[in-house]
Amino acid sequence: MQASSNPISCTAFVDRACFAKGSLQHVVTTVKDSLEDSKLAQILIFNDGTGKPIDVDFRGSTDEVLDRLSSESGGGHNSNAKEKENELPARKVGRPKLGVVSGEVTLLPRQWDWLKAQPGGASVTLRKLIDEARRVGESESKVRAAQEAAYHFMTAMAGDLNQYEEALRALYAGNEALFYELIDDWIPDIRDYVKYLAKAAFMQKDN
């Protein structure tokens, strides 16, 4: 399990039924305290952010299981963060108190002419173009992340369900209506979790 400073939100399934949701610590505690050892072997816990299964060693007491999780998620990450905090920032040219930093931009003459002719001048126009490109890029990244999360979970839990491959194609094609139609008759808990993971995959359609 990868180290993280933020609690991992996850969902546990037993026999394709949703058993517990919440932080990893909460889900693990609920599972460990509620299920017999024979059922623990059937538990599958998925990361709500990535759709990937989380490997948990349930041997021993609940405290021992949680201690192992804590040791796996701690250590190097925090020390690396502290080292970065102690690094001195480089001196910046521009108006740092206003959050403005100067840098070199190389453009063709016709490109400079176009920038200078825009309302507000070159700097204002460049900032607007960059902000828009970042917005579009972040939106596309969220779509890809949602597609991958849904894919990982569907591969693990829905590979033998009706119209699985067709649903995957609809997911990556961004065909929201067809995707939901194809998974409509799936096992309810599986279907609902797939919808949860895939929600952001169709967000560009609304923008």
Coordinates of C-alpha atoms in Angstrom, one line a residue:
M1 CA 0.0 0.0 0.0
Q2 CA 1.4 3.4 -0.9
A3 CA 2.2 5.9 1.7
S4 CA -0.1 8.9 1.9
S5 CA -0.6 11.8 4.3
N6 CA -4.4 11.7 3.5
P7 CA -6.8 9.0 4.7
I8 CA -7.6 6.5 2.0
S9 CA -11.4 6.2 1.3
C10 CA -12.3 2.7 0.3
T11 CA -15.2 0.2 -0.1
A12 CA -15.2 -3.5 0.9
F13 CA -17.1 -6.2 -0.9
V14 CA -17.9 -9.8 0.2
D15 CA -19.6 -12.1 -2.3
R16 CA -20.1 -9.1 -4.6
A17 CA -22.1 -7.3 -2.0
C18 CA -20.9 -4.0 -0.5
F19 CA -20.0 -4.7 3.1
A20 CA -18.4 -1.5 4.4
K21 CA -17.4 2.0 3.3
G22 CA -15.2 4.7 4.8
S23 CA -11.6 5.3 5.7
L24 CA -9.3 2.3 5.3
Q25 CA -8.9 2.0 9.1
H26 CA -12.7 2.1 9.6
V27 CA -13.3 -0.5 6.9
V28 CA -10.5 -2.8 8.1
T29 CA -11.8 -2.6 11.7
T30 CA -15.4 -3.3 10.6
V31 CA -14.4 -6.2 8.5
K32 CA -12.0 -7.7 11.1
D33 CA -14.5 -7.4 14.0
S34 CA -17.5 -8.6 12.0
L35 CA -16.3 -11.5 9.8
E36 CA -15.1 -15.0 10.6
D37 CA -11.7 -16.0 9.3
S38 CA -13.3 -18.1 6.5
K39 CA -15.1 -15.0 5.2
L40 CA -12.0 -12.8 5.6
A41 CA -10.4 -14.8 2.7
Q42 CA -13.2 -13.6 0.5
I43 CA -13.1 -9.9 1.3
L44 CA -12.0 -7.5 -1.4
I45 CA -11.3 -3.8 -0.5
F46 CA -11.1 -1.2 -3.2
N47 CA -9.5 2.3 -3.2
D48 CA -12.3 4.7 -4.0
G49 CA -9.9 7.0 -5.8
T50 CA -8.2 4.5 -8.1
G51 CA -10.6 1.5 -8.2
K52 CA -7.7 -0.8 -7.4
P53 CA -7.8 -3.5 -4.8
I54 CA -6.0 -2.9 -1.5
D55 CA -4.0 -5.8 -0.1
V56 CA -4.6 -6.1 3.7
D57 CA -3.0 -8.7 5.9
F58 CA -5.8 -9.7 8.3
R59 CA -3.7 -12.1 10.5
G60 CA -3.7 -11.5 14.2
S61 CA -5.9 -9.1 16.2
T62 CA -7.6 -6.0 15.0
D63 CA -4.9 -3.8 16.7
E64 CA -2.1 -5.9 15.0
V65 CA -3.8 -5.4 11.6
L66 CA -4.1 -1.7 12.1
D67 CA -0.5 -1.4 13.3
R68 CA 0.7 -3.1 10.1
L69 CA -1.3 -0.6 8.1
S70 CA 0.1 2.3 10.0
S71 CA 3.7 1.1 9.6
E72 CA 3.1 0.6 5.8
S73 CA 1.7 4.1 5.3
G74 CA 4.2 6.0 7.5
G75 CA 7.9 6.8 7.4
G76 CA 9.7 8.1 4.3
H77 CA 6.9 10.3 3.1
N78 CA 6.8 12.5 6.1
S79 CA 10.6 12.8 6.3
N80 CA 10.8 13.8 2.6
A81 CA 8.1 16.4 3.2
K82 CA 10.1 17.9 6.1
E83 CA 13.2 18.0 4.0
K84 CA 11.4 20.0 1.3
E85 CA 10.0 22.4 3.9
N86 CA 13.5 23.1 5.1
E87 CA 14.8 24.0 1.6
L88 CA 15.4 27.7 1.0
P89 CA 13.3 29.1 -1.9
A90 CA 15.2 30.5 -4.8
R91 CA 15.1 34.3 -5.3
K92 CA 12.5 35.2 -7.9
V93 CA 12.5 38.0 -10.3
G94 CA 9.3 40.1 -10.8
R95 CA 6.8 41.1 -8.2
P96 CA 6.9 38.2 -5.8
K97 CA 4.8 40.0 -3.1
L98 CA 2.0 40.1 -5.7
G99 CA 2.5 36.5 -6.8
V100 CA 4.0 37.6 -10.1
V101 CA 7.2 36.1 -11.3
S102 CA 9.2 37.1 -14.4
G103 CA 10.5 34.6 -16.9
E104 CA 11.7 34.4 -20.5
V105 CA 9.3 33.6 -23.3
T106 CA 10.5 33.0 -26.9
L107 CA 8.0 33.7 -29.7
L108 CA 8.0 34.5 -33.4
P109 CA 7.5 38.2 -34.3
R110 CA 4.0 37.6 -35.6
Q111 CA 3.1 35.9 -32.3
W112 CA 4.4 38.9 -30.3
D113 CA 2.4 41.2 -32.5
W114 CA -0.8 39.2 -31.9
L115 CA -0.2 39.2 -28.1
K116 CA 0.5 42.9 -27.9
A117 CA -2.7 43.6 -29.8
Q118 CA -4.8 41.8 -27.3
P119 CA -6.8 43.7 -24.6
G120 CA -4.5 44.0 -21.5
G121 CA -1.3 43.3 -23.5
A122 CA 0.9 40.3 -23.7
S123 CA 1.2 39.4 -20.0
V124 CA -2.5 39.4 -19.4
T125 CA -3.2 37.4 -22.5
L126 CA -0.6 34.8 -21.7
R127 CA -1.9 34.4 -18.2
K128 CA -5.5 33.9 -19.5
L129 CA -4.3 31.4 -22.1
I130 CA -2.3 29.4 -19.5
D131 CA -5.2 29.4 -17.0
E132 CA -7.5 28.1 -19.7
A133 CA -5.0 25.4 -20.8
R134 CA -4.6 24.3 -17.2
R135 CA -8.4 24.1 -16.7
V136 CA -8.8 22.0 -19.8
G137 CA -5.9 19.8 -18.8
E138 CA -7.1 19.2 -15.3
S139 CA -10.6 18.4 -16.6
E140 CA -9.1 15.8 -19.0
S141 CA -7.0 14.3 -16.2
K142 CA -10.0 13.8 -14.1
V143 CA -11.8 12.1 -16.9
R144 CA -8.9 9.8 -17.5
A145 CA -8.6 9.0 -13.8
A146 CA -12.3 8.2 -13.5
Q147 CA -12.1 5.9 -16.6
E148 CA -9.1 4.1 -15.2
A149 CA -10.7 3.7 -11.7
A150 CA -13.9 2.2 -13.2
Y151 CA -11.8 0.0 -15.5
H152 CA -9.8 -1.4 -12.6
F153 CA -12.8 -2.3 -10.5
M154 CA -14.8 -3.6 -13.5
T155 CA -11.9 -5.9 -14.4
A156 CA -11.7 -7.3 -10.9
M157 CA -15.4 -7.6 -10.2
A158 CA -17.5 -7.5 -13.3
G159 CA -15.5 -9.3 -16.0
D160 CA -18.1 -12.1 -16.3
L161 CA -21.1 -9.8 -16.2
N162 CA -23.4 -9.3 -19.1
Q163 CA -22.1 -6.8 -21.8
Y164 CA -18.9 -6.1 -19.8
E165 CA -16.7 -5.4 -22.9
E166 CA -19.4 -3.3 -24.5
A167 CA -19.7 -1.2 -21.3
L168 CA -15.9 -0.7 -21.2
R169 CA -16.0 0.6 -24.8
A170 CA -18.8 3.0 -24.0
L171 CA -16.9 4.2 -20.9
Y172 CA -13.8 5.1 -22.9
A173 CA -15.9 6.6 -25.8
G174 CA -17.6 8.9 -23.3
N175 CA -21.0 7.6 -24.2
E176 CA -22.7 8.1 -20.9
A177 CA -26.3 7.0 -21.8
L178 CA -25.1 3.8 -23.4
F179 CA -22.7 3.0 -20.6
Y180 CA -25.4 3.3 -17.9
E181 CA -27.8 1.3 -20.1
L182 CA -25.4 -1.6 -20.5
I183 CA -24.7 -1.9 -16.8
D184 CA -28.3 -1.4 -15.7
D185 CA -29.0 -5.1 -15.0
W186 CA -25.7 -5.7 -13.2
I187 CA -25.6 -6.8 -9.5
P188 CA -26.9 -3.7 -7.7
D189 CA -23.9 -3.1 -5.5
I190 CA -21.4 -3.7 -8.3
R191 CA -23.4 -1.4 -10.7
D192 CA -23.7 1.4 -8.1
Y193 CA -20.0 1.4 -7.3
V194 CA -19.1 1.4 -11.0
K195 CA -21.4 4.5 -11.4
Y196 CA -19.7 6.1 -8.4
L197 CA -16.2 5.5 -9.8
A198 CA -17.1 6.5 -13.4
K199 CA -19.1 9.7 -12.6
A200 CA -16.2 12.1 -13.5
A201 CA -15.6 10.2 -16.7
F202 CA -18.5 12.1 -18.3
M203 CA -17.9 15.5 -16.8
Q204 CA -16.6 17.1 -20.0
K205 CA -20.0 16.6 -21.5
D206 CA -21.5 19.1 -19.1
N207 CA -18.7 21.7 -19.5

